[in-house]
mmCIF file of C-alpha atoms in Angstrom:
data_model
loop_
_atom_site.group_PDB
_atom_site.id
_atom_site.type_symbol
_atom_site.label_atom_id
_atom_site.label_comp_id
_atom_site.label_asym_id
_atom_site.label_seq_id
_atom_site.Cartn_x
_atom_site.Cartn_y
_atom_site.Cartn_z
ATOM 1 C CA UNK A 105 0.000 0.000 0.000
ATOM 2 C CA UNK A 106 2.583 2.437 0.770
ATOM 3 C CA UNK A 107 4.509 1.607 -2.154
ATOM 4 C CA UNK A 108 1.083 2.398 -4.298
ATOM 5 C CA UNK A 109 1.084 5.369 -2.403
ATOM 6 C CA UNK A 110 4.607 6.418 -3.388
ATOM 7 C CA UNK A 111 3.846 5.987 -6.981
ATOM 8 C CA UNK A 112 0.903 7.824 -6.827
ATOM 9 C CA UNK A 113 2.465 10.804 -5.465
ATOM 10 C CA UNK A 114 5.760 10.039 -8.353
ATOM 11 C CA UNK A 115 2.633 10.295 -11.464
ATOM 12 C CA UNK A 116 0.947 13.344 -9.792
ATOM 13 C CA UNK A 117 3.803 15.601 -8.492
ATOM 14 C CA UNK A 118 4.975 18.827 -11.096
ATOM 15 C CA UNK A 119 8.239 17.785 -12.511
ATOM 16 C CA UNK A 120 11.199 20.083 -13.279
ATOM 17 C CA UNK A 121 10.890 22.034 -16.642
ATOM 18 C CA UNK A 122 13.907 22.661 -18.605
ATOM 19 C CA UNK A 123 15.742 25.792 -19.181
ATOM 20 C CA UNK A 124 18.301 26.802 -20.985
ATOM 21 C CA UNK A 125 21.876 27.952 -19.814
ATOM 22 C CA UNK A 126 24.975 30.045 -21.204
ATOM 23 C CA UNK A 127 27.997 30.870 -20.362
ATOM 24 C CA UNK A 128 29.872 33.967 -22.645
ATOM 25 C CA UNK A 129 33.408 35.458 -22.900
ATOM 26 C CA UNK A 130 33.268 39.342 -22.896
ATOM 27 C CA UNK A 131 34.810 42.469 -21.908
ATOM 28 C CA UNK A 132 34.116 45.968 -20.336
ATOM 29 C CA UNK A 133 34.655 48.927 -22.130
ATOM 30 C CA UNK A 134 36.781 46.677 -24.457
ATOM 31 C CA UNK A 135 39.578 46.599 -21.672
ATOM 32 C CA UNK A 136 38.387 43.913 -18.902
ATOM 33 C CA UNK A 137 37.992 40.312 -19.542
ATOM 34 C CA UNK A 138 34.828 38.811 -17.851
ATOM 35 C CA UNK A 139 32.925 35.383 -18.090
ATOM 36 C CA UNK A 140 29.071 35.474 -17.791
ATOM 37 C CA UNK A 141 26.876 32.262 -16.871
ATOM 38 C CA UNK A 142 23.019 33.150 -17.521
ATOM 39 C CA UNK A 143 19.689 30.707 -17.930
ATOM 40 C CA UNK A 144 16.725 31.515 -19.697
ATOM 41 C CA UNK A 145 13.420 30.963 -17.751
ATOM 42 C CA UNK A 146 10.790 30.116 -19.663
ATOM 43 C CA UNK A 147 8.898 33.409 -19.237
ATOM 44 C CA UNK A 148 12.372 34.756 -21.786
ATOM 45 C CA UNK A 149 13.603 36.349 -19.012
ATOM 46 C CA UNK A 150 17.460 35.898 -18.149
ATOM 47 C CA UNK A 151 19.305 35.696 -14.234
ATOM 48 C CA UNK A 152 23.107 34.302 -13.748
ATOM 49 C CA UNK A 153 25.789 36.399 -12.579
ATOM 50 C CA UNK A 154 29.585 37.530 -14.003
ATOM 51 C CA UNK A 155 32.564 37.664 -12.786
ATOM 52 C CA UNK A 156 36.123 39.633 -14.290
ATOM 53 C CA UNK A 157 38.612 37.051 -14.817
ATOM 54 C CA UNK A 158 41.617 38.950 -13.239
ATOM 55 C CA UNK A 159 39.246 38.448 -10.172
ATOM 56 C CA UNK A 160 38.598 34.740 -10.639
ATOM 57 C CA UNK A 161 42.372 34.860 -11.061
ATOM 58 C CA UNK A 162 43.560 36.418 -7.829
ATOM 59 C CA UNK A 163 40.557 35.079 -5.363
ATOM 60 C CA UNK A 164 39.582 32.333 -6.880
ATOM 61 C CA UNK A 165 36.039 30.805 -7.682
ATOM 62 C CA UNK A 166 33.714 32.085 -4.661
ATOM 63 C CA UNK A 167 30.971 33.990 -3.988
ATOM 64 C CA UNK A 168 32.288 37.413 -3.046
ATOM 65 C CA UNK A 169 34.025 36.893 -6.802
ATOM 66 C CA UNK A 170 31.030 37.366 -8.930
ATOM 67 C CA UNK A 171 28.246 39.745 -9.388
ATOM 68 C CA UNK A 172 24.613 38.899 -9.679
ATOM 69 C CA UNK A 173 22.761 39.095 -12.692
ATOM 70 C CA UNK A 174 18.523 40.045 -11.905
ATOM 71 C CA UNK A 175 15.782 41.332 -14.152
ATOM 72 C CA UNK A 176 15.023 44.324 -13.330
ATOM 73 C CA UNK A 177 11.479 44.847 -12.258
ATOM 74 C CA UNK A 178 10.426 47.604 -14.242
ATOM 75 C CA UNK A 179 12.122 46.720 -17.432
ATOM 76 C CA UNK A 180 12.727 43.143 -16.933
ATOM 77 C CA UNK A 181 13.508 42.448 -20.563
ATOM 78 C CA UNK A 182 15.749 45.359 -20.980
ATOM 79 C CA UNK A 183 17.399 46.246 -18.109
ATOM 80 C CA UNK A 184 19.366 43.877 -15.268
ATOM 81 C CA UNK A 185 20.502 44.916 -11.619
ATOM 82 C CA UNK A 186 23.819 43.545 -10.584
ATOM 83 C CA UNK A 187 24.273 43.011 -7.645
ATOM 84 C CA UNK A 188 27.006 41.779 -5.212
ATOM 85 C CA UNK A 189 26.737 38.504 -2.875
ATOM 86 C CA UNK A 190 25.849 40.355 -0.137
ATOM 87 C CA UNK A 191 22.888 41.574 -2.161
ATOM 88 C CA UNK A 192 24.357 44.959 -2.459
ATOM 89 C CA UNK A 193 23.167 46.999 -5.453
ATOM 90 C CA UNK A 194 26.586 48.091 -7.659
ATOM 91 C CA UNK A 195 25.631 47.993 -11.403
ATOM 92 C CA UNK A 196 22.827 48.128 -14.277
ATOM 93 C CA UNK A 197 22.859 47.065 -17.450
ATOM 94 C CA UNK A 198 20.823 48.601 -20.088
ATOM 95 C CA UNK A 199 20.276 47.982 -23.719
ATOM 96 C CA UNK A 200 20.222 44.739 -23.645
ATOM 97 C CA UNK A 201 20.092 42.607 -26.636
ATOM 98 C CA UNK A 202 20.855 39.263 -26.643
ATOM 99 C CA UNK A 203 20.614 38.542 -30.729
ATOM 100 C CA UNK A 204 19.985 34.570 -31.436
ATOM 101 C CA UNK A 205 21.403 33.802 -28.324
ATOM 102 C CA UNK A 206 24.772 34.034 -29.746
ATOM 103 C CA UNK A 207 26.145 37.424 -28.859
ATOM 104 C CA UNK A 208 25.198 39.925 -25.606
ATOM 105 C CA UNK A 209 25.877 44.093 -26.283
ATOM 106 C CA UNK A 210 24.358 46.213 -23.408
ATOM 107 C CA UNK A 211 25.128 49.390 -21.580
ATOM 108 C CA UNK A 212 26.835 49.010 -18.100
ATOM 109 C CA UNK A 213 26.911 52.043 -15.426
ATOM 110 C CA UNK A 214 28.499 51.569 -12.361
ATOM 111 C CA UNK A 215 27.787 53.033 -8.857
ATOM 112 C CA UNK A 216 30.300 56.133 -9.698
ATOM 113 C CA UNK A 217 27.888 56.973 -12.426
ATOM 114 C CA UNK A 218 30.415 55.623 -15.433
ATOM 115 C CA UNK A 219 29.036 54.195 -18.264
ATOM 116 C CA UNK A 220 30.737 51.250 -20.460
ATOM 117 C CA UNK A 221 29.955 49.256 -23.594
ATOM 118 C CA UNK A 222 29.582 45.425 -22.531
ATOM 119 C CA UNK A 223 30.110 42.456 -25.517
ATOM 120 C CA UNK A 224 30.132 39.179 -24.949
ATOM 121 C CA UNK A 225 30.047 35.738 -27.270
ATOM 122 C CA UNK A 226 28.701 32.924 -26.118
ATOM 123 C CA UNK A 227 30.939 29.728 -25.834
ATOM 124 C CA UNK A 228 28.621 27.655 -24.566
ATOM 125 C CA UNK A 229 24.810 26.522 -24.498
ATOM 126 C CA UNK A 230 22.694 23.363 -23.144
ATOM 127 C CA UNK A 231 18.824 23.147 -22.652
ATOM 128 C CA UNK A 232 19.869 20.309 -20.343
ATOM 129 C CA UNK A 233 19.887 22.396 -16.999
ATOM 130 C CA UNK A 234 16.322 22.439 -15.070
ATOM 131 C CA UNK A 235 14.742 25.754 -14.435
ATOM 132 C CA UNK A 236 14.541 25.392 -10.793
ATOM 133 C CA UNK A 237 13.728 29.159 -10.535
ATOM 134 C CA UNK A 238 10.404 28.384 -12.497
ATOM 135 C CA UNK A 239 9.944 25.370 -10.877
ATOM 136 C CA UNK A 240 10.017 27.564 -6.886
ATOM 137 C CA UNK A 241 8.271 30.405 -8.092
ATOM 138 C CA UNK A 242 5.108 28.476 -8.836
ATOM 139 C CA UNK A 243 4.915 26.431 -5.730
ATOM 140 C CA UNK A 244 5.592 30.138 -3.668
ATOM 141 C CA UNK A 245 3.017 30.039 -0.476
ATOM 142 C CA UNK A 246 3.063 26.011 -0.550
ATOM 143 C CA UNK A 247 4.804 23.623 1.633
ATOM 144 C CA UNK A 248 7.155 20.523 -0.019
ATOM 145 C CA UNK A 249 4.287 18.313 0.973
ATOM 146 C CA UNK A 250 1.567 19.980 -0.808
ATOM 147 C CA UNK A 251 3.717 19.737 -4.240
ATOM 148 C CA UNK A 252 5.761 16.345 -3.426
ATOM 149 C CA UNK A 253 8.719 17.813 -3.777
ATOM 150 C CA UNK A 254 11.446 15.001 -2.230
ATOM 151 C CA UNK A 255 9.753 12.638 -4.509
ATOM 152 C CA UNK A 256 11.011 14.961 -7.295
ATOM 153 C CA UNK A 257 13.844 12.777 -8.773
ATOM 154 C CA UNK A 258 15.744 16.048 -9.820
ATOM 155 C CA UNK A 259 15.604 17.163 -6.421
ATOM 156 C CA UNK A 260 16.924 14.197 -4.850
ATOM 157 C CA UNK A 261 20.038 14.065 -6.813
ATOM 158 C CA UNK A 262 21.066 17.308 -6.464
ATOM 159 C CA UNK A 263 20.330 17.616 -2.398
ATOM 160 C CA UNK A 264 21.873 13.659 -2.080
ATOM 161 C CA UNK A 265 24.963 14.389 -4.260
ATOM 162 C CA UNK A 266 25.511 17.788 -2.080
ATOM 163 C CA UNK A 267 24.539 16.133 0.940
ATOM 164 C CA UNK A 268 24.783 12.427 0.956
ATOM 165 C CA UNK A 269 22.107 10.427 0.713
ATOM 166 C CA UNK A 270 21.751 9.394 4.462
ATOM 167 C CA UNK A 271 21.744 13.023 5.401
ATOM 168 C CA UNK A 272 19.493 13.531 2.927
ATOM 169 C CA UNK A 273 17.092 10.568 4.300
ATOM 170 C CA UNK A 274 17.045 12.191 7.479
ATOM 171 C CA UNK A 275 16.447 15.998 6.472
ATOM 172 C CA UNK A 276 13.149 14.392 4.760
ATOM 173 C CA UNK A 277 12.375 13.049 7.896
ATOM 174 C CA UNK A 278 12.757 16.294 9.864
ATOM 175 C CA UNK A 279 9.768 17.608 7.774
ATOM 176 C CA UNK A 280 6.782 17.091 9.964
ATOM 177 C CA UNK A 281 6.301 20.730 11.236
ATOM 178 C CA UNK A 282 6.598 22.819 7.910
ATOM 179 C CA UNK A 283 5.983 26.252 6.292
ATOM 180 C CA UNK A 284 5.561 26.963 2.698
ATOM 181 C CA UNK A 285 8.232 27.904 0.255
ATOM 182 C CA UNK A 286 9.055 32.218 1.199
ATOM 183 C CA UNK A 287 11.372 34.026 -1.192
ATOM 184 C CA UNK A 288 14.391 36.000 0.199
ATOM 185 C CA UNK A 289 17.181 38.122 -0.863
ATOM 186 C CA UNK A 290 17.178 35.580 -4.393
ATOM 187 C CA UNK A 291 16.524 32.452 -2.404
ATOM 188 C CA UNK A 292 13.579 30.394 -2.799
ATOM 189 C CA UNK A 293 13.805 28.454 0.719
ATOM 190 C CA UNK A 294 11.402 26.284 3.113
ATOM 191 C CA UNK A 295 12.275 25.365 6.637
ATOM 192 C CA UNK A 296 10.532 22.520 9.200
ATOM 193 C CA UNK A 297 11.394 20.483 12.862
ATOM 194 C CA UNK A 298 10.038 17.809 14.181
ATOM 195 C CA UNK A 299 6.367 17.784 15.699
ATOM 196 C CA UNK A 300 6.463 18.965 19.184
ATOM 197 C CA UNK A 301 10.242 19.106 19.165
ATOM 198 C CA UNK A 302 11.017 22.569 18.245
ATOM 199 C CA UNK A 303 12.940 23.886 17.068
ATOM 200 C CA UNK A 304 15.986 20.166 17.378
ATOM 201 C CA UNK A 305 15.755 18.869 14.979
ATOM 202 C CA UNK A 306 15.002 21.334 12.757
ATOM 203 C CA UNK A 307 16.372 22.356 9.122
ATOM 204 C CA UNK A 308 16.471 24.722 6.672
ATOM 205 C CA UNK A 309 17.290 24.472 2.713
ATOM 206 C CA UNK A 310 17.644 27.080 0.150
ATOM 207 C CA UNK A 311 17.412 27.287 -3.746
ATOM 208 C CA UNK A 312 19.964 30.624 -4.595
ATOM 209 C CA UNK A 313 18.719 32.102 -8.210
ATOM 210 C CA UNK A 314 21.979 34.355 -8.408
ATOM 211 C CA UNK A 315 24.184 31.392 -8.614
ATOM 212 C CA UNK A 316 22.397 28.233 -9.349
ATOM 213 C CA UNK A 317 23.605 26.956 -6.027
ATOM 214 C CA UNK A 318 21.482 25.150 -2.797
ATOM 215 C CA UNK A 319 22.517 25.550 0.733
ATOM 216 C CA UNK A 320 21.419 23.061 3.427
ATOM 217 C CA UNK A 321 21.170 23.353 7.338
ATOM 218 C CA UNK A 322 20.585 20.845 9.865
ATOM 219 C CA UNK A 323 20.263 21.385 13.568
ATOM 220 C CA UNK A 324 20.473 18.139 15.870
ATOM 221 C CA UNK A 325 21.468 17.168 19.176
ATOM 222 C CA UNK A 326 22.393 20.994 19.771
ATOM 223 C CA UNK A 327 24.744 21.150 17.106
ATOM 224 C CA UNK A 328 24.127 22.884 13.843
ATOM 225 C CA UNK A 329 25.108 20.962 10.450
ATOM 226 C CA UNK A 330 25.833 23.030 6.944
ATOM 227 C CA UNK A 331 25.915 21.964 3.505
ATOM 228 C CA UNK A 332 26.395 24.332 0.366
ATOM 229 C CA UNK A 333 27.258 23.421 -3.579
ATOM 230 C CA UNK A 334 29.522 26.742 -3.315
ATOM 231 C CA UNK A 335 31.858 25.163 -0.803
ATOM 232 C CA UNK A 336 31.085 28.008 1.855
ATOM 233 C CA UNK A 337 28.317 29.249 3.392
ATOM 234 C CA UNK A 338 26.831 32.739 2.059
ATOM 235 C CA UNK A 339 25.813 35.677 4.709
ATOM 236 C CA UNK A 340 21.803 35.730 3.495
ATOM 237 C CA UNK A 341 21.337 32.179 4.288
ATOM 238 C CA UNK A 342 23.120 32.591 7.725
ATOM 239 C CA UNK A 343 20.898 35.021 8.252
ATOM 240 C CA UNK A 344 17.347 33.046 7.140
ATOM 241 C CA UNK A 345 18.572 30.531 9.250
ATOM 242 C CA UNK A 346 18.832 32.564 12.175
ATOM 243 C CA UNK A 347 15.702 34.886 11.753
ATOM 244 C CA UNK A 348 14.207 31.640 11.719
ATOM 245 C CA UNK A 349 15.802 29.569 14.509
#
């Protein structure tokens, strides 16, 4: 019977769509290398985030290292607020045009009120990567339960390859007590404990649009467990975690 059950839920539950992704080689004003990763949603709107290479270069591949990329809300199509990873507005880009998904020219003005010509090619494209952005924004308001969303096979390979699949097992199992999915500072995140227990065990995941990336916390026994695809833990999921807890 449970086993029916299971399946059940597996045939009914919203799977992932698919989007797809980019990453470009560019410059800034012609002068400054950068590298730009974006993915298409499917409303044809763009989010990633860039990074200059001499950056990359000196302080390697984390999060303080590359810049945002958002939709801006008024001009969503045309117009995209960079901002830093502590969510920290420092750029727009204007004039965007993104012709045949093949080459990117905008307008870039920086927070000293500069303005520089942005070009970038793209060197390379997949449709392979699931929009997970889509995927959280529709389910906004409901909790994993209500949507089935550890039966979602995409979901349990990405939390089980971050996390192990034991740890994994057990976060599942912490979801008894839950709230629906909120949105914060670019993160799509849900939270639960244990009925009766709270708040040990208790955990708290997190989808991050800016980078693609999901962040994991588990509190048990009194001591608090982290997990994150970025290899370190950003500020605005430190802080979710402890408005919550």
């Amino acid at each position: 019977m449970i086993k029916k059950h299971l399946l059940l839920a597996f045939i009914l539950m919203p799977l992932l769509s698919f989007a797809k992704t980019y990453k470009l080689d560019g410059t800034i004003g012609g002068l400054y290398p950068i590298v730009i990763e974006l993915e298409e949603h499917d409303d044809g709107l763009f989010s990633g985030r860039y990074a200059y290479k001499s950056t990359l270069k000196n302080k390697g591949n984390i999060d303080s290292s590359w810049l945002n990329i958002n939709p801006n809300y008024k001009n969503p199509a045309t117009t995209w607020d960079i901002r830093d990873h502590k969510w920290n507005d420092v750029e727009s880009w204007y004039n965007i045009k993104f012709n045949g998904g093949k080459r990117l020219t905008c307008k870039m003005k920086n927070a000293k009120g500069k303005i520089y010509d942005v070009t970038a090619t793209v060197t390379e494209s997949s449709n392979n990567s699931p929009s997970w952005l889509s995927y959280f924004k529709s389910h906004i308001g409901e909790s994993p339960a209500e949507f089935s969303m550890f039966f979602d096979p995409s979901i349990q390979q990405r939390l089980g390859n971050l996390m192990g699949n034991n740890n994994f097992d057990y976060m599942t199992s912490i979801y008894q007590t839950q709230g629906g999915i909120e949105y914060t500072k670019g993160m799509y995140w849900g939270s639960a404990f244990v009925a009766h227990q709270c708040c040990d065990p208790a955990t708290v995941w997190a989808y991050d649009t800016d980078n693609n990336k999901f962040y994991v916390w588990i509190r048990k026994d009194g001591r608090d467990y982290w997990w994150s695809e970025t290899g370190n833990i950003p500020i605005k999921f430190q802080e979710i975690v402890n408005d919550r807890f």
